[in-house]
Amino acid sequence: MSATLVFVTDYGLEDGYAAQLWAAAWAASPGLRCVDGTHLIPPGQVLTAAYRCKELARAFGRGSVLCTVVDPGVGGDRPALAVECDGVTCVAPDTGLVSYLWTESRERRAVRLPIPSGVSATFHGRDLFAPLAARLAAGYPLDGCGEPLAAPRLRTELVPTADADRLRSVVVAVDHFGNCITGVRRPDLGDRRAGGLGWPGGGTDRLVTTYADIDSGLAALWNSSDHLELAAREADASERTGIRVGTPVTVELR
Amino acid sequence: MSATLVFVTDYGLEDGYAAQLWAAAWAASPGLRCVDGTHLIPPGQVLTAAYRCKELARAFGRGSVLCTVVDPGVGGDRPALAVECDGVTCVAPDTGLVSYLWTESRERRAVRLPIPSGVSATFHGRDLFAPLAARLAAGYPLDGCGEPLAAPRLRTELVPTADADRLRSVVVAVDHFGNCITGVRRPDLGDRRAGGLGWPGGGTDRLVTTYADIDSGLAALWNSSDHLELAAREADASERTGIRVGTPVTVELR
Amino acid sequence: MSATLVFVTDYGLEDGYAAQLWAAAWAASPGLRCVDGTHLIPPGQVLTAAYRCKELARAFGRGSVLCTVVDPGVGGDRPALAVECDGVTCVAPDTGLVSYLWTESRERRAVRLPIPSGVSATFHGRDLFAPLAARLAAGYPLDGCGEPLAAPRLRTELVPTADADRLRSVVVAVDHFGNCITGVRRPDLGDRRAGGLGWPGGGTDRLVTTYADIDSGLAALWNSSDHLELAAREADASERTGIRVGTPVTVELR
């Protein structure tokens, strides 16, 4: 099976901008298999995009290529990059979007992408990232795309900090159902267990296994990507608690 | 032409969950043709999902496979099933989602699906339903998927009840334009004709053929799937009337 | 590479209507490559649809086929047509949807489509436009589809009018980010330069090159399709100004 190109953007679905990415990819690599990962990252929300990139990289696996564009600074002087992390390639503006991909991979390398003259100043997704991602999916080598870069820019708040009794993190995504996904991953606990989950103005001691286990109110559970998540039974946990992307959370260690 | 796999869920489009279904399907059956039927079923709304499944089954026809996941009880003890109804296969949690498919088909069979250990407790769409649907689309036999089941769970309110002068039904879907689709189908009228359509607090005697025939106000018409529908001319009938999914309606018989 | 079929509608994404278009296209031309251009044109909004058609035609290029359905008059007596404009084919109701395609092309022809009996009165997209678009994408000749038509219906407000000192136009689209795209194109200025952009109750003299150049407040810039656009730095220009699709604008000529 040839490589799959997965798009992750905040372009929305109203305007045909996503379809223009497909057109640009097919112009560079006719017939390439493309998938819309999501185009509904909240505008400019790098934390959520970084989390979704990781999930989609795991889902599509080695050989897949991500084209990730959440880029309020388009046309400015922010750099652009391409990385290869444990066999998954990702092109993106260098704004922290590959933070999870990079920090959770063992084999990794990065190159800085030159911005060619002649690309639209307002639509680098179409004119720079999608065509390059398509060429990489078709087998073009990463090293041919630019100068080596020691490391991408990383959003450090994505990695929890620990003291003796608790982990401190933030909410990295609020999903369609209102579930609040924190930056706390199973391995962050080491040999401890998760106790209560706290947030400004609230907290819960209940840790359950499935959504069906939440008889009422709120509970924490490990989600399908092994992140700790706050959920409500057939209700919207974000709405109930006021938690948003970026809200600080704590997890007690037991 | 090989089988097409059609997804119907309430996962939304923000989070990449739909794309993870594609990844899971392709892992099981590389290159399988997939289509997003819709991922915007209102959260947990089984009536609407059952209706959309029927429409999409008719659209894609014999040989197509539906993967339908509207599943607030994921991870709990609700059963999972696969059915084959007049040549269309559908995998789903057993919560009434195949009600229309089942009751409107002549040749039909069902199997109960075992839940393998090791699947995520919160994402059966990715770990159970999508891979199985992909294998069925690739030709794996239904009988090999589980033990025979006499019948799936059916949502009985989807079938209208009749007395001498009227049919009683409910609204099964409200669409993007605000059109309110009832459970009343042409054959439910037998040799009678549809008279007035009533709902709590309102009603209309106008039955038209096309949206263009509605000069103003509200009117009923037979929609493109032969269900009776309430519509407004270039306006939102649901908003005007307060009708929602599940609202009871009556149709006078003439 | 075979032709690509691109859908542009106001059908929304909730209801599976878009997927039914794919099913209808595949029934007519098995395995045809389809792309959702957008299904979120504001309901009935012909100006925006005409603009998006042009963008997508340029993106997918010669040989591509657009199936454009924004059609509040479905089932009434509005005509249907197919056009070929500089190598791009488009089928649509004749309501002004191909205005940009037609007026910006040099080689162009149009045919009027007969409405076959037996098509659903409420879903011409599924029963008329998508199958025909699929056949055209598979190589069926335009001339075989209907009688020649001198010209499609054009929405004249899409073309700016000029006096000595200014161009008058309207906003043709407001995008996901709130950017307000006007009908003013670079060539409309001739050998003049764009000065201030005005709208009812406001205006700006700032003309910038990229979104990153807008340090605060509002500014105009040439967008990726060479239309003049009003944008705000990481904010929603439409919300700030009250500008909507159809709002009149003026551009001073210098």
Short mmCIF file of C-alpha atoms in Angstrom, two decimals, chain B:
data_model
loop_
_atom_site.label_atom_id
_atom_site.label_comp_id
_atom_site.label_asym_id
_atom_site.label_seq_id
_atom_site.Cartn_x
_atom_site.Cartn_y
_atom_site.Cartn_z
CA MET B 1 -16.37 -2.53 -8.32
CA SER B 2 -15.28 -3.66 -4.86
CA ALA B 3 -17.46 -3.05 -1.82
CA THR B 4 -17.75 0.41 -0.34
CA LEU B 5 -17.51 0.98 3.42
CA VAL B 6 -19.78 3.77 4.66
CA PHE B 7 -19.39 5.29 8.12
CA VAL B 8 -22.30 6.68 10.14
CA THR B 9 -21.42 8.02 13.57
CA ASP B 10 -21.94 10.82 16.06
CA TYR B 11 -18.18 11.33 16.44
CA GLY B 12 -18.17 14.83 14.99
CA LEU B 13 -15.53 16.20 12.64
CA GLU B 14 -13.35 18.19 15.02
CA ASP B 15 -11.23 15.48 16.53
CA GLY B 16 -9.93 13.16 13.85
CA TYR B 17 -11.95 10.23 15.24
CA ALA B 18 -13.49 9.68 11.79
CA ALA B 19 -10.04 9.54 10.21
CA GLN B 20 -9.00 6.99 12.84
CA LEU B 21 -11.85 4.79 11.58
CA TRP B 22 -10.40 5.01 8.07
CA ALA B 23 -6.98 4.09 9.42
CA ALA B 24 -8.42 1.08 11.26
CA ALA B 25 -10.32 -0.04 8.16
CA TRP B 26 -7.23 0.26 5.97
CA ALA B 27 -5.13 -1.64 8.49
CA ALA B 28 -7.62 -4.51 8.12
CA SER B 29 -8.17 -4.16 4.37
CA PRO B 30 -5.54 -2.02 2.63
CA GLY B 31 -6.90 0.40 0.06
CA LEU B 32 -10.57 -0.34 0.76
CA ARG B 33 -12.88 2.35 -0.59
CA CYS B 34 -14.35 4.29 2.34
CA VAL B 35 -16.92 7.09 2.47
CA ASP B 36 -18.02 9.30 5.32
CA GLY B 37 -21.79 8.85 5.32
CA THR B 38 -22.04 11.30 8.17
CA HIS B 39 -20.29 11.81 11.50
CA LEU B 40 -22.76 14.43 12.65
CA ILE B 41 -25.62 12.32 13.93
CA PRO B 42 -26.77 14.27 17.02
CA PRO B 43 -24.88 12.69 19.97
CA GLY B 44 -26.62 9.51 21.05
CA GLN B 45 -29.56 10.03 18.66
CA VAL B 46 -30.42 6.49 17.57
CA LEU B 47 -33.62 7.40 15.68
CA THR B 48 -31.82 9.70 13.29
CA ALA B 49 -28.95 7.27 12.83
CA ALA B 50 -31.36 4.45 11.97
CA TYR B 51 -33.01 6.65 9.36
CA ARG B 52 -29.72 7.77 7.80
CA CYS B 53 -28.49 4.16 7.68
CA LYS B 54 -31.49 3.21 5.61
CA GLU B 55 -30.99 6.10 3.21
CA LEU B 56 -27.31 5.36 2.75
CA ALA B 57 -27.93 1.63 2.35
CA ARG B 58 -30.32 2.41 -0.49
CA ALA B 59 -27.90 4.90 -2.02
CA PHE B 60 -24.87 2.59 -2.01
CA GLY B 61 -26.89 -0.55 -2.62
CA ARG B 62 -26.18 -4.26 -2.55
CA GLY B 63 -22.68 -5.18 -1.55
CA SER B 64 -22.02 -2.06 0.47
CA VAL B 65 -21.09 -2.22 4.14
CA LEU B 66 -22.19 0.25 6.80
CA CYS B 67 -20.21 0.86 9.98
CA THR B 68 -22.67 2.60 12.29
CA VAL B 69 -21.57 3.75 15.70
CA VAL B 70 -23.83 5.82 17.92
CA ASP B 71 -22.95 4.37 21.22
CA PRO B 72 -23.27 6.21 24.51
CA GLY B 73 -22.93 2.85 26.28
CA VAL B 74 -19.52 2.04 24.81
CA GLY B 75 -17.55 -0.27 27.06
CA GLY B 76 -20.64 -1.27 28.99
CA ASP B 77 -22.43 -4.56 28.46
CA ARG B 78 -24.59 -3.60 25.46
CA PRO B 79 -24.18 -6.25 22.73
CA ALA B 80 -22.67 -5.64 19.31
CA LEU B 81 -23.96 -7.13 16.09
CA ALA B 82 -23.61 -7.48 12.36
CA VAL B 83 -26.62 -7.82 10.07
CA GLU B 84 -27.11 -8.48 6.39
CA CYS B 85 -30.32 -6.97 5.04
CA ASP B 86 -31.18 -7.36 1.35
CA GLY B 87 -27.52 -7.48 0.44
CA VAL B 88 -26.33 -4.59 2.60
CA THR B 89 -24.16 -5.42 5.60
CA CYS B 90 -24.10 -3.31 8.74
CA VAL B 91 -22.05 -3.58 11.92
CA ALA B 92 -23.25 -1.63 14.96
CA PRO B 93 -23.87 -1.71 18.67
CA ASP B 94 -27.25 -3.40 19.25
CA THR B 95 -29.15 -0.29 20.29
CA GLY B 96 -31.78 -0.03 17.59
CA LEU B 97 -29.53 1.42 14.90
CA VAL B 98 -30.51 -1.19 12.30
CA SER B 99 -34.24 -0.90 12.99
CA TYR B 100 -35.15 0.44 9.54
CA LEU B 101 -32.68 -1.73 7.69
CA TRP B 102 -34.07 -4.83 9.37
CA THR B 103 -37.78 -4.14 9.25
CA GLU B 104 -37.75 -2.97 5.62
CA SER B 105 -35.78 -5.95 4.27
CA ARG B 106 -36.97 -9.34 3.15
CA GLU B 107 -33.74 -11.33 3.26
CA ARG B 108 -32.00 -10.74 6.54
CA ARG B 109 -29.82 -12.37 9.14
CA ALA B 110 -27.94 -11.22 12.19
CA VAL B 111 -25.01 -12.36 14.28
CA ARG B 112 -23.94 -11.25 17.72
CA LEU B 113 -20.35 -10.06 17.83
CA PRO B 114 -18.00 -11.08 20.61
CA ILE B 115 -16.06 -8.18 22.16
CA PRO B 116 -12.42 -9.29 21.99
CA SER B 117 -10.21 -8.57 24.95
CA GLY B 118 -7.64 -5.91 24.24
CA VAL B 119 -9.96 -3.44 22.53
CA SER B 120 -10.03 0.05 23.97
CA ALA B 121 -12.87 0.40 26.47
CA THR B 122 -13.78 3.79 25.02
CA PHE B 123 -13.32 3.49 21.25
CA HIS B 124 -15.04 0.37 19.92
CA GLY B 125 -15.53 2.15 16.59
CA ARG B 126 -11.78 2.06 16.01
CA ASP B 127 -10.92 -1.23 17.66
CA LEU B 128 -13.95 -3.41 16.94
CA PHE B 129 -16.46 -2.08 14.39
CA ALA B 130 -14.27 -0.50 11.70
CA PRO B 131 -11.84 -3.43 11.36
CA LEU B 132 -14.69 -5.93 11.26
CA ALA B 133 -16.62 -3.87 8.72
CA ALA B 134 -13.50 -3.68 6.57
CA ARG B 135 -13.04 -7.45 6.68
CA LEU B 136 -16.68 -7.97 5.73
CA ALA B 137 -16.27 -5.52 2.85
CA ALA B 138 -13.29 -7.57 1.71
CA GLY B 139 -15.43 -10.69 1.53
CA TYR B 140 -15.16 -12.27 4.96
CA PRO B 141 -18.43 -14.19 5.64
CA LEU B 142 -20.94 -12.82 8.12
CA ASP B 143 -21.41 -16.25 9.67
CA GLY B 144 -17.77 -16.28 10.69
CA CYS B 145 -18.18 -13.18 12.85
CA GLY B 146 -20.31 -14.50 15.70
CA GLU B 147 -23.23 -16.56 16.89
CA PRO B 148 -26.55 -16.26 15.04
CA LEU B 149 -29.01 -13.84 16.58
CA ALA B 150 -32.77 -14.12 16.00
CA ALA B 151 -33.29 -10.39 15.63
CA PRO B 152 -31.61 -7.13 16.56
CA ARG B 153 -33.08 -4.75 19.09
CA LEU B 154 -35.69 -2.62 17.32
CA ARG B 155 -36.90 0.88 18.15
CA THR B 156 -40.61 0.33 17.80
CA GLU B 157 -41.49 4.03 17.67
CA LEU B 158 -39.92 4.13 14.21
CA VAL B 159 -42.95 2.25 12.83
CA PRO B 160 -46.15 4.33 12.71
CA THR B 161 -49.29 3.05 14.41
CA ALA B 162 -52.67 3.43 12.74
CA ASP B 163 -56.26 3.81 13.79
CA ALA B 164 -59.24 4.35 11.49
CA ASP B 165 -58.56 7.98 10.70
CA ARG B 166 -54.94 8.69 11.36
CA LEU B 167 -51.35 7.51 11.62
CA ARG B 168 -49.30 8.30 14.69
CA SER B 169 -45.55 8.64 14.34
CA VAL B 170 -42.58 10.70 15.47
CA VAL B 171 -40.03 12.94 13.81
CA VAL B 172 -36.99 10.80 13.12
CA ALA B 173 -34.61 13.44 11.77
CA VAL B 174 -34.27 17.21 11.43
CA ASP B 175 -31.95 18.01 8.55
CA HIS B 176 -29.44 20.80 7.81
CA PHE B 177 -32.17 22.99 6.32
CA GLY B 178 -34.53 22.48 9.28
CA ASN B 179 -36.81 20.10 7.38
CA CYS B 180 -38.54 17.74 9.83
CA ILE B 181 -38.63 14.15 8.57
CA THR B 182 -41.35 11.97 10.07
CA GLY B 183 -41.51 8.20 10.38
CA VAL B 184 -44.47 8.08 7.99
CA ARG B 185 -43.66 6.32 4.70
CA ARG B 186 -45.81 6.15 1.58
CA PRO B 187 -46.64 2.44 2.04
CA ASP B 188 -47.84 3.13 5.60
CA LEU B 189 -50.90 4.82 4.04
CA GLY B 190 -52.03 1.71 2.16
CA ASP B 191 -54.70 2.86 -0.31
CA ARG B 192 -55.47 6.07 1.60
CA ARG B 193 -54.05 9.51 0.96
CA ALA B 194 -52.27 11.82 3.39
CA GLY B 195 -54.42 14.62 4.81
CA GLY B 196 -53.29 17.13 7.40
CA LEU B 197 -50.02 16.75 9.30
CA GLY B 198 -50.30 17.66 12.96
CA TRP B 199 -47.81 18.22 15.78
CA PRO B 200 -48.11 19.54 19.33
CA GLY B 201 -49.37 23.11 18.96
CA GLY B 202 -49.69 23.19 15.20
CA GLY B 203 -50.55 21.58 11.92
CA THR B 204 -50.81 22.07 8.17
CA ASP B 205 -53.22 20.89 5.51
CA ARG B 206 -50.93 21.74 2.64
CA LEU B 207 -49.27 18.83 0.88
CA VAL B 208 -46.98 19.91 -1.98
CA THR B 209 -44.64 18.20 -4.41
CA THR B 210 -41.47 20.32 -4.27
CA TYR B 211 -39.84 22.91 -2.04
CA ALA B 212 -40.46 25.46 -4.80
CA ASP B 213 -44.21 24.89 -4.39
CA ILE B 214 -44.15 26.31 -0.87
CA ASP B 215 -44.91 29.96 -1.53
CA SER B 216 -44.84 30.87 2.14
CA GLY B 217 -45.32 29.27 5.52
CA LEU B 218 -45.14 25.53 6.07
CA ALA B 219 -46.12 22.52 4.00
CA ALA B 220 -45.73 18.76 4.03
CA LEU B 221 -44.17 16.83 1.16
CA TRP B 222 -42.85 13.37 0.38
CA ASN B 223 -39.09 13.55 0.55
CA SER B 224 -36.52 11.86 -1.65
CA SER B 225 -36.74 8.70 0.52
CA ASP B 226 -40.56 8.60 0.51
CA HIS B 227 -40.94 9.81 4.07
CA LEU B 228 -43.41 12.57 4.88
CA GLU B 229 -41.53 15.74 5.77
CA LEU B 230 -42.46 19.18 7.06
CA ALA B 231 -40.67 22.00 5.26
CA ALA B 232 -40.70 25.79 5.00
CA ARG B 233 -39.87 27.86 1.91
CA GLU B 234 -36.23 28.94 2.20
CA ALA B 235 -36.62 28.81 5.98
CA ASP B 236 -36.13 26.47 8.92
CA ALA B 237 -39.28 24.49 9.72
CA SER B 238 -37.85 23.07 12.95
CA GLU B 239 -37.09 26.53 14.28
CA ARG B 240 -40.52 27.85 13.34
CA THR B 241 -42.44 25.04 14.98
CA GLY B 242 -40.26 23.84 17.82
CA ILE B 243 -40.34 20.34 16.35
CA ARG B 244 -37.36 18.18 17.33
CA VAL B 245 -36.33 14.56 16.82
CA GLY B 246 -38.82 12.48 18.76
CA THR B 247 -41.68 15.01 18.57
CA PRO B 248 -44.97 13.10 18.01
CA VAL B 249 -46.89 13.76 14.80
CA THR B 250 -50.19 12.62 13.33
CA VAL B 251 -51.24 12.25 9.71
CA GLU B 252 -54.91 12.24 8.83
CA LEU B 253 -55.93 9.53 6.40
CA ARG B 254 -58.30 10.35 3.55
#
